[in-house]
Amino acid sequence: MIRSARAGTLVFMAILLSALSGPAQADCARIKPTRPGEVYLLRGLANIFSLGLDEMGKDLAKAGIENCVFNHSVWESLADDIKERSYKGEVSYPVIIIGHSLGAGAAPRLATRLGKQGIPVTYVVMFDPVEPTVVGANVLEIINYYLPKRKDNKLYPGQTFDGILENVNMTQYGGFTHLNIDKNKQLHRLIYEKIALMTDPAASSAQKPVKK
């Protein structure tokens, strides 16, 4: 794992993508990681909602986990960057993606794009997407915390998907809305616990790229 060479890679990438995309602001943890892995958090519309993802990013940084918060609109450029860094051995595994609203829709698209390139994605979390989405191969686990709408917004497995997929209807718990689901502390704790296990330096089960 190339830590010294990539310590500032995600920060540089965030600056570059923000410059290219205009309104797609990005915020990366400016830390020296103490755990393996990269977490990508994808905001929804206009960067004024989805602020629960910013809080998650701060907490992940405190735990020594490298992460960046992006607008959903840069997911394709983000996929290209991760692919290029994977060729150089600069991606730290596990790769984890979390999104809210339009960012929740972009999360499985990003994971699927990476999977097609032989880059495994260990964990994807979706907070209330606005449309139905499909996820493909090379994604180990994906969960969709959704609030049913007139238009379907569930997650579906593609033909090549063979991981763990779960749709959780959050109306059964009460109190959740589209604007607060990403900020719920109980959900945050559940996700942090999973990420802590996945990024444990002593763990030996982290996914690695598929050799082609």
PDB file of C-alpha atoms in Angstrom:
ATOM      1  CA  MET A   1       0.000   0.000   0.000  1.00  0.00           C
ATOM      2  CA  ILE A   2       1.521   3.329  -1.058  1.00  0.00           C
ATOM      3  CA  ARG A   3       0.779   5.694   1.818  1.00  0.00           C
ATOM      4  CA  SER A   4       3.503   8.318   1.478  1.00  0.00           C
ATOM      5  CA  ALA A   5       2.943   8.797  -2.242  1.00  0.00           C
ATOM      6  CA  ARG A   6      -0.809   9.112  -1.983  1.00  0.00           C
ATOM      7  CA  ALA A   7      -1.251  11.038   1.267  1.00  0.00           C
ATOM      8  CA  GLY A   8      -2.413  14.118  -0.621  1.00  0.00           C
ATOM      9  CA  THR A   9      -3.805  12.413  -3.713  1.00  0.00           C
ATOM     10  CA  LEU A  10      -7.479  12.687  -2.783  1.00  0.00           C
ATOM     11  CA  VAL A  11      -7.094  16.322  -1.761  1.00  0.00           C
ATOM     12  CA  PHE A  12      -5.498  17.154  -5.113  1.00  0.00           C
ATOM     13  CA  MET A  13      -8.207  15.200  -6.921  1.00  0.00           C
ATOM     14  CA  ALA A  14     -10.931  17.138  -5.098  1.00  0.00           C
ATOM     15  CA  ILE A  15      -9.392  20.470  -6.071  1.00  0.00           C
ATOM     16  CA  LEU A  16      -9.069  19.370  -9.684  1.00  0.00           C
ATOM     17  CA  LEU A  17     -12.623  18.038  -9.999  1.00  0.00           C
ATOM     18  CA  SER A  18     -14.054  21.133  -8.336  1.00  0.00           C
ATOM     19  CA  ALA A  19     -12.191  23.389 -10.742  1.00  0.00           C
ATOM     20  CA  LEU A  20     -13.424  21.427 -13.732  1.00  0.00           C
ATOM     21  CA  SER A  21     -17.034  21.139 -12.621  1.00  0.00           C
ATOM     22  CA  GLY A  22     -17.733  24.600 -11.228  1.00  0.00           C
ATOM     23  CA  PRO A  23     -20.557  24.131  -8.725  1.00  0.00           C
ATOM     24  CA  ALA A  24     -19.488  20.619  -7.785  1.00  0.00           C
ATOM     25  CA  GLN A  25     -17.623  21.572  -4.633  1.00  0.00           C
ATOM     26  CA  ALA A  26     -15.506  18.947  -2.920  1.00  0.00           C
ATOM     27  CA  ASP A  27     -14.122  18.574   0.556  1.00  0.00           C
ATOM     28  CA  CYS A  28     -11.425  16.034   1.417  1.00  0.00           C
ATOM     29  CA  ALA A  29     -10.073  15.044   4.797  1.00  0.00           C
ATOM     30  CA  ARG A  30      -6.639  16.630   5.153  1.00  0.00           C
ATOM     31  CA  ILE A  31      -5.178  13.873   7.281  1.00  0.00           C
ATOM     32  CA  LYS A  32      -2.462  11.276   7.274  1.00  0.00           C
ATOM     33  CA  PRO A  33      -4.580   8.097   7.226  1.00  0.00           C
ATOM     34  CA  THR A  34      -4.066   5.560   9.983  1.00  0.00           C
ATOM     35  CA  ARG A  35      -6.411   3.002   8.427  1.00  0.00           C
ATOM     36  CA  PRO A  36      -6.603   1.544   4.923  1.00  0.00           C
ATOM     37  CA  GLY A  37      -9.427   2.434   2.586  1.00  0.00           C
ATOM     38  CA  GLU A  38     -10.999   5.317   0.708  1.00  0.00           C
ATOM     39  CA  VAL A  39     -14.526   6.582   1.366  1.00  0.00           C
ATOM     40  CA  TYR A  40     -16.374   8.638  -1.251  1.00  0.00           C
ATOM     41  CA  LEU A  41     -19.436  10.585  -0.103  1.00  0.00           C
ATOM     42  CA  LEU A  42     -21.739  11.912  -2.830  1.00  0.00           C
ATOM     43  CA  ARG A  43     -24.038  14.841  -2.088  1.00  0.00           C
ATOM     44  CA  GLY A  44     -27.337  15.537  -3.799  1.00  0.00           C
ATOM     45  CA  LEU A  45     -28.577  18.707  -5.441  1.00  0.00           C
ATOM     46  CA  ALA A  46     -26.780  22.046  -5.080  1.00  0.00           C
ATOM     47  CA  ASN A  47     -24.482  21.102  -2.163  1.00  0.00           C
ATOM     48  CA  ILE A  48     -26.819  22.802   0.322  1.00  0.00           C
ATOM     49  CA  PHE A  49     -28.592  19.609   1.354  1.00  0.00           C
ATOM     50  CA  SER A  50     -26.932  16.252   2.140  1.00  0.00           C
ATOM     51  CA  LEU A  51     -24.923  17.954   4.879  1.00  0.00           C
ATOM     52  CA  GLY A  52     -25.103  14.805   6.966  1.00  0.00           C
ATOM     53  CA  LEU A  53     -22.458  13.449   4.604  1.00  0.00           C
ATOM     54  CA  ASP A  54     -20.129  16.278   5.583  1.00  0.00           C
ATOM     55  CA  GLU A  55     -20.570  15.298   9.225  1.00  0.00           C
ATOM     56  CA  MET A  56     -19.836  11.687   8.341  1.00  0.00           C
ATOM     57  CA  GLY A  57     -16.679  12.782   6.555  1.00  0.00           C
ATOM     58  CA  LYS A  58     -15.472  14.669   9.624  1.00  0.00           C
ATOM     59  CA  ASP A  59     -16.093  11.685  11.879  1.00  0.00           C
ATOM     60  CA  LEU A  60     -14.349   9.314   9.472  1.00  0.00           C
ATOM     61  CA  ALA A  61     -11.367  11.666   9.387  1.00  0.00           C
ATOM     62  CA  LYS A  62     -11.196  11.615  13.189  1.00  0.00           C
ATOM     63  CA  ALA A  63     -10.979   7.827  12.945  1.00  0.00           C
ATOM     64  CA  GLY A  64      -8.042   8.136  10.530  1.00  0.00           C
ATOM     65  CA  ILE A  65      -9.987   7.098   7.423  1.00  0.00           C
ATOM     66  CA  GLU A  66      -9.310   8.932   4.177  1.00  0.00           C
ATOM     67  CA  ASN A  67     -12.479  10.378   2.639  1.00  0.00           C
ATOM     68  CA  CYS A  68     -13.822  13.012   0.264  1.00  0.00           C
ATOM     69  CA  VAL A  69     -17.252  14.616  -0.080  1.00  0.00           C
ATOM     70  CA  PHE A  70     -18.245  15.379  -3.684  1.00  0.00           C
ATOM     71  CA  ASN A  71     -21.283  16.579  -5.565  1.00  0.00           C
ATOM     72  CA  HIS A  72     -23.013  13.689  -7.323  1.00  0.00           C
ATOM     73  CA  SER A  73     -22.416  15.277 -10.732  1.00  0.00           C
ATOM     74  CA  VAL A  74     -18.718  14.344 -10.802  1.00  0.00           C
ATOM     75  CA  TRP A  75     -19.173  10.600 -10.373  1.00  0.00           C
ATOM     76  CA  GLU A  76     -17.965   9.746 -13.884  1.00  0.00           C
ATOM     77  CA  SER A  77     -14.815  11.863 -13.535  1.00  0.00           C
ATOM     78  CA  LEU A  78     -14.300  10.314 -10.128  1.00  0.00           C
ATOM     79  CA  ALA A  79     -14.518   6.820 -11.629  1.00  0.00           C
ATOM     80  CA  ASP A  80     -11.926   7.759 -14.248  1.00  0.00           C
ATOM     81  CA  ASP A  81      -9.567   9.094 -11.596  1.00  0.00           C
ATOM     82  CA  ILE A  82      -9.870   5.992  -9.419  1.00  0.00           C
ATOM     83  CA  LYS A  83      -9.240   3.803 -12.469  1.00  0.00           C
ATOM     84  CA  GLU A  84      -6.084   5.727 -13.375  1.00  0.00           C
ATOM     85  CA  ARG A  85      -4.797   5.569  -9.806  1.00  0.00           C
ATOM     86  CA  SER A  86      -5.502   1.843  -9.656  1.00  0.00           C
ATOM     87  CA  TYR A  87      -3.094   1.333 -12.564  1.00  0.00           C
ATOM     88  CA  LYS A  88      -0.399   3.004 -10.464  1.00  0.00           C
ATOM     89  CA  GLY A  89      -1.200   1.062  -7.309  1.00  0.00           C
ATOM     90  CA  GLU A  90      -2.342   4.243  -5.579  1.00  0.00           C
ATOM     91  CA  VAL A  91      -5.831   3.128  -4.517  1.00  0.00           C
ATOM     92  CA  SER A  92      -6.161   2.092  -0.892  1.00  0.00           C
ATOM     93  CA  TYR A  93      -8.673  -0.699  -0.318  1.00  0.00           C
ATOM     94  CA  PRO A  94     -11.425  -1.136   0.732  1.00  0.00           C
ATOM     95  CA  VAL A  95     -13.277   1.317  -1.507  1.00  0.00           C
ATOM     96  CA  ILE A  96     -16.512   2.543   0.099  1.00  0.00           C
ATOM     97  CA  ILE A  97     -19.199   4.796  -1.418  1.00  0.00           C
ATOM     98  CA  ILE A  98     -22.007   6.639   0.395  1.00  0.00           C
ATOM     99  CA  GLY A  99     -24.602   8.860  -1.286  1.00  0.00           C
ATOM    100  CA  HIS A 100     -27.764  10.847  -0.539  1.00  0.00           C
ATOM    101  CA  SER A 101     -30.620  11.767  -2.898  1.00  0.00           C
ATOM    102  CA  LEU A 102     -29.124  12.237  -6.381  1.00  0.00           C
ATOM    103  CA  GLY A 103     -25.863  11.118  -4.811  1.00  0.00           C
ATOM    104  CA  ALA A 104     -27.572   7.899  -3.736  1.00  0.00           C
ATOM    105  CA  GLY A 105     -28.430   7.256  -7.369  1.00  0.00           C
ATOM    106  CA  ALA A 106     -24.868   8.002  -8.430  1.00  0.00           C
ATOM    107  CA  ALA A 107     -23.360   5.672  -5.815  1.00  0.00           C
ATOM    108  CA  PRO A 108     -24.285   2.331  -7.474  1.00  0.00           C
ATOM    109  CA  ARG A 109     -23.430   3.781 -10.878  1.00  0.00           C
ATOM    110  CA  LEU A 110     -19.953   4.663  -9.632  1.00  0.00           C
ATOM    111  CA  ALA A 111     -19.592   1.258  -7.970  1.00  0.00           C
ATOM    112  CA  THR A 112     -20.717  -0.542 -11.125  1.00  0.00           C
ATOM    113  CA  ARG A 113     -18.338   1.467 -13.318  1.00  0.00           C
ATOM    114  CA  LEU A 114     -15.439   0.616 -11.009  1.00  0.00           C
ATOM    115  CA  GLY A 115     -16.481  -3.028 -10.866  1.00  0.00           C
ATOM    116  CA  LYS A 116     -16.382  -3.276 -14.649  1.00  0.00           C
ATOM    117  CA  GLN A 117     -12.790  -2.039 -14.499  1.00  0.00           C
ATOM    118  CA  GLY A 118     -11.852  -4.807 -12.063  1.00  0.00           C
ATOM    119  CA  ILE A 119     -11.812  -2.424  -9.092  1.00  0.00           C
ATOM    120  CA  PRO A 120     -13.793  -4.000  -6.251  1.00  0.00           C
ATOM    121  CA  VAL A 121     -16.113  -1.918  -4.107  1.00  0.00           C
ATOM    122  CA  THR A 122     -16.589  -3.323  -0.629  1.00  0.00           C
ATOM    123  CA  TYR A 123     -19.528  -1.306   0.707  1.00  0.00           C
ATOM    124  CA  VAL A 124     -22.116   1.083  -0.751  1.00  0.00           C
ATOM    125  CA  VAL A 125     -24.726   2.987   1.276  1.00  0.00           C
ATOM    126  CA  MET A 126     -27.649   4.830  -0.316  1.00  0.00           C
ATOM    127  CA  PHE A 127     -29.755   7.393   1.542  1.00  0.00           C
ATOM    128  CA  ASP A 128     -33.133   7.770  -0.197  1.00  0.00           C
ATOM    129  CA  PRO A 129     -32.468   7.846  -3.955  1.00  0.00           C
ATOM    130  CA  VAL A 130     -35.008   9.550  -6.205  1.00  0.00           C
ATOM    131  CA  GLU A 131     -35.230   6.873  -8.896  1.00  0.00           C
ATOM    132  CA  PRO A 132     -34.696   3.120  -9.334  1.00  0.00           C
ATOM    133  CA  THR A 133     -31.087   2.014  -9.708  1.00  0.00           C
ATOM    134  CA  VAL A 134     -29.205  -1.131 -10.699  1.00  0.00           C
ATOM    135  CA  VAL A 135     -25.862  -2.387  -9.410  1.00  0.00           C
ATOM    136  CA  GLY A 136     -23.468  -4.710 -11.203  1.00  0.00           C
ATOM    137  CA  ALA A 137     -20.639  -7.103 -10.425  1.00  0.00           C
ATOM    138  CA  ASN A 138     -17.649  -6.689  -8.123  1.00  0.00           C
ATOM    139  CA  VAL A 139     -19.653  -4.943  -5.387  1.00  0.00           C
ATOM    140  CA  LEU A 140     -19.526  -6.899  -2.145  1.00  0.00           C
ATOM    141  CA  GLU A 141     -22.374  -5.247  -0.222  1.00  0.00           C
ATOM    142  CA  ILE A 142     -24.882  -2.482  -0.949  1.00  0.00           C
ATOM    143  CA  ILE A 143     -27.784  -1.200   1.154  1.00  0.00           C
ATOM    144  CA  ASN A 144     -30.521   1.251   0.191  1.00  0.00           C
ATOM    145  CA  TYR A 145     -32.223   3.148   3.026  1.00  0.00           C
ATOM    146  CA  TYR A 146     -35.222   4.527   1.160  1.00  0.00           C
ATOM    147  CA  LEU A 147     -38.575   6.261   1.622  1.00  0.00           C
ATOM    148  CA  PRO A 148     -41.129   5.028  -0.946  1.00  0.00           C
ATOM    149  CA  LYS A 149     -42.234   7.593  -3.510  1.00  0.00           C
ATOM    150  CA  ARG A 150     -44.751   7.656  -6.350  1.00  0.00           C
ATOM    151  CA  LYS A 151     -41.859   6.755  -8.610  1.00  0.00           C
ATOM    152  CA  ASP A 152     -39.974   3.589  -7.755  1.00  0.00           C
ATOM    153  CA  ASN A 153     -36.725   4.264  -5.915  1.00  0.00           C
ATOM    154  CA  LYS A 154     -35.608   0.771  -4.975  1.00  0.00           C
ATOM    155  CA  LEU A 155     -32.270  -0.817  -5.782  1.00  0.00           C
ATOM    156  CA  TYR A 156     -32.081  -3.828  -8.094  1.00  0.00           C
ATOM    157  CA  PRO A 157     -29.325  -6.357  -8.841  1.00  0.00           C
ATOM    158  CA  GLY A 158     -27.920  -6.466 -12.347  1.00  0.00           C
ATOM    159  CA  GLN A 159     -27.450  -9.821 -14.061  1.00  0.00           C
ATOM    160  CA  THR A 160     -23.816 -10.013 -12.960  1.00  0.00           C
ATOM    161  CA  PHE A 161     -24.328  -8.904  -9.345  1.00  0.00           C
ATOM    162  CA  ASP A 162     -23.510 -11.601  -6.789  1.00  0.00           C
ATOM    163  CA  GLY A 163     -23.019  -9.617  -3.585  1.00  0.00           C
ATOM    164  CA  ILE A 164     -25.314  -8.684  -0.706  1.00  0.00           C
ATOM    165  CA  LEU A 165     -28.151  -6.292  -1.615  1.00  0.00           C
ATOM    166  CA  GLU A 166     -30.744  -4.879   0.764  1.00  0.00           C
ATOM    167  CA  ASN A 167     -33.575  -2.364   0.428  1.00  0.00           C
ATOM    168  CA  VAL A 168     -34.724  -1.003   3.800  1.00  0.00           C
ATOM    169  CA  ASN A 169     -38.048   0.870   3.867  1.00  0.00           C
ATOM    170  CA  MET A 170     -37.427   3.521   6.517  1.00  0.00           C
ATOM    171  CA  THR A 171     -41.102   4.512   6.900  1.00  0.00           C
ATOM    172  CA  GLN A 172     -41.484   1.558   9.271  1.00  0.00           C
ATOM    173  CA  TYR A 173     -39.347   3.397  11.829  1.00  0.00           C
ATOM    174  CA  GLY A 174     -41.025   6.806  11.618  1.00  0.00           C
ATOM    175  CA  GLY A 175     -39.521  10.279  11.717  1.00  0.00           C
ATOM    176  CA  PHE A 176     -37.493  10.004   8.529  1.00  0.00           C
ATOM    177  CA  THR A 177     -37.771  12.484   5.659  1.00  0.00           C
ATOM    178  CA  HIS A 178     -35.774  12.969   2.495  1.00  0.00           C
ATOM    179  CA  LEU A 179     -34.022  15.952   4.065  1.00  0.00           C
ATOM    180  CA  ASN A 180     -33.044  14.360   7.379  1.00  0.00           C
ATOM    181  CA  ILE A 181     -32.295  10.722   6.578  1.00  0.00           C
ATOM    182  CA  ASP A 182     -28.626  11.452   5.825  1.00  0.00           C
ATOM    183  CA  LYS A 183     -28.227  13.154   9.203  1.00  0.00           C
ATOM    184  CA  ASN A 184     -29.619  10.390  11.419  1.00  0.00           C
ATOM    185  CA  LYS A 185     -27.092   9.516  14.118  1.00  0.00           C
ATOM    186  CA  GLN A 186     -28.320   5.947  14.565  1.00  0.00           C
ATOM    187  CA  LEU A 187     -27.768   5.207  10.891  1.00  0.00           C
ATOM    188  CA  HIS A 188     -24.386   6.902  11.111  1.00  0.00           C
ATOM    189  CA  ARG A 189     -23.384   4.613  13.977  1.00  0.00           C
ATOM    190  CA  LEU A 190     -24.437   1.492  12.080  1.00  0.00           C
ATOM    191  CA  ILE A 191     -22.398   2.588   9.079  1.00  0.00           C
ATOM    192  CA  TYR A 192     -19.362   3.594  11.160  1.00  0.00           C
ATOM    193  CA  GLU A 193     -19.334   0.180  12.838  1.00  0.00           C
ATOM    194  CA  LYS A 194     -19.286  -1.565   9.458  1.00  0.00           C
ATOM    195  CA  ILE A 195     -16.584   0.714   8.109  1.00  0.00           C
ATOM    196  CA  ALA A 196     -14.482   0.259  11.253  1.00  0.00           C
ATOM    197  CA  LEU A 197     -14.474  -3.500  10.694  1.00  0.00           C
ATOM    198  CA  MET A 198     -13.746  -3.160   6.990  1.00  0.00           C
ATOM    199  CA  THR A 199     -10.835  -0.773   7.555  1.00  0.00           C
ATOM    200  CA  ASP A 200      -9.291  -2.605  10.483  1.00  0.00           C
ATOM    201  CA  PRO A 201      -5.548  -2.735   9.659  1.00  0.00           C
ATOM    202  CA  ALA A 202      -5.424  -6.240  11.137  1.00  0.00           C
ATOM    203  CA  ALA A 203      -8.184  -7.524   8.848  1.00  0.00           C
ATOM    204  CA  SER A 204      -7.060  -9.779   6.026  1.00  0.00           C
ATOM    205  CA  SER A 205     -10.315  -9.901   4.041  1.00  0.00           C
ATOM    206  CA  ALA A 206     -10.186  -6.538   2.267  1.00  0.00           C
ATOM    207  CA  GLN A 207     -11.056  -6.842  -1.393  1.00  0.00           C
ATOM    208  CA  LYS A 208      -8.294  -6.306  -3.890  1.00  0.00           C
ATOM    209  CA  PRO A 209      -8.410  -5.650  -7.636  1.00  0.00           C
ATOM    210  CA  VAL A 210      -9.274  -8.498  -9.955  1.00  0.00           C
ATOM    211  CA  LYS A 211      -6.254  -9.460 -12.008  1.00  0.00           C
ATOM    212  CA  LYS A 212      -6.986  -9.398 -15.741  1.00  0.00           C
TER     213      LYS A 212
END
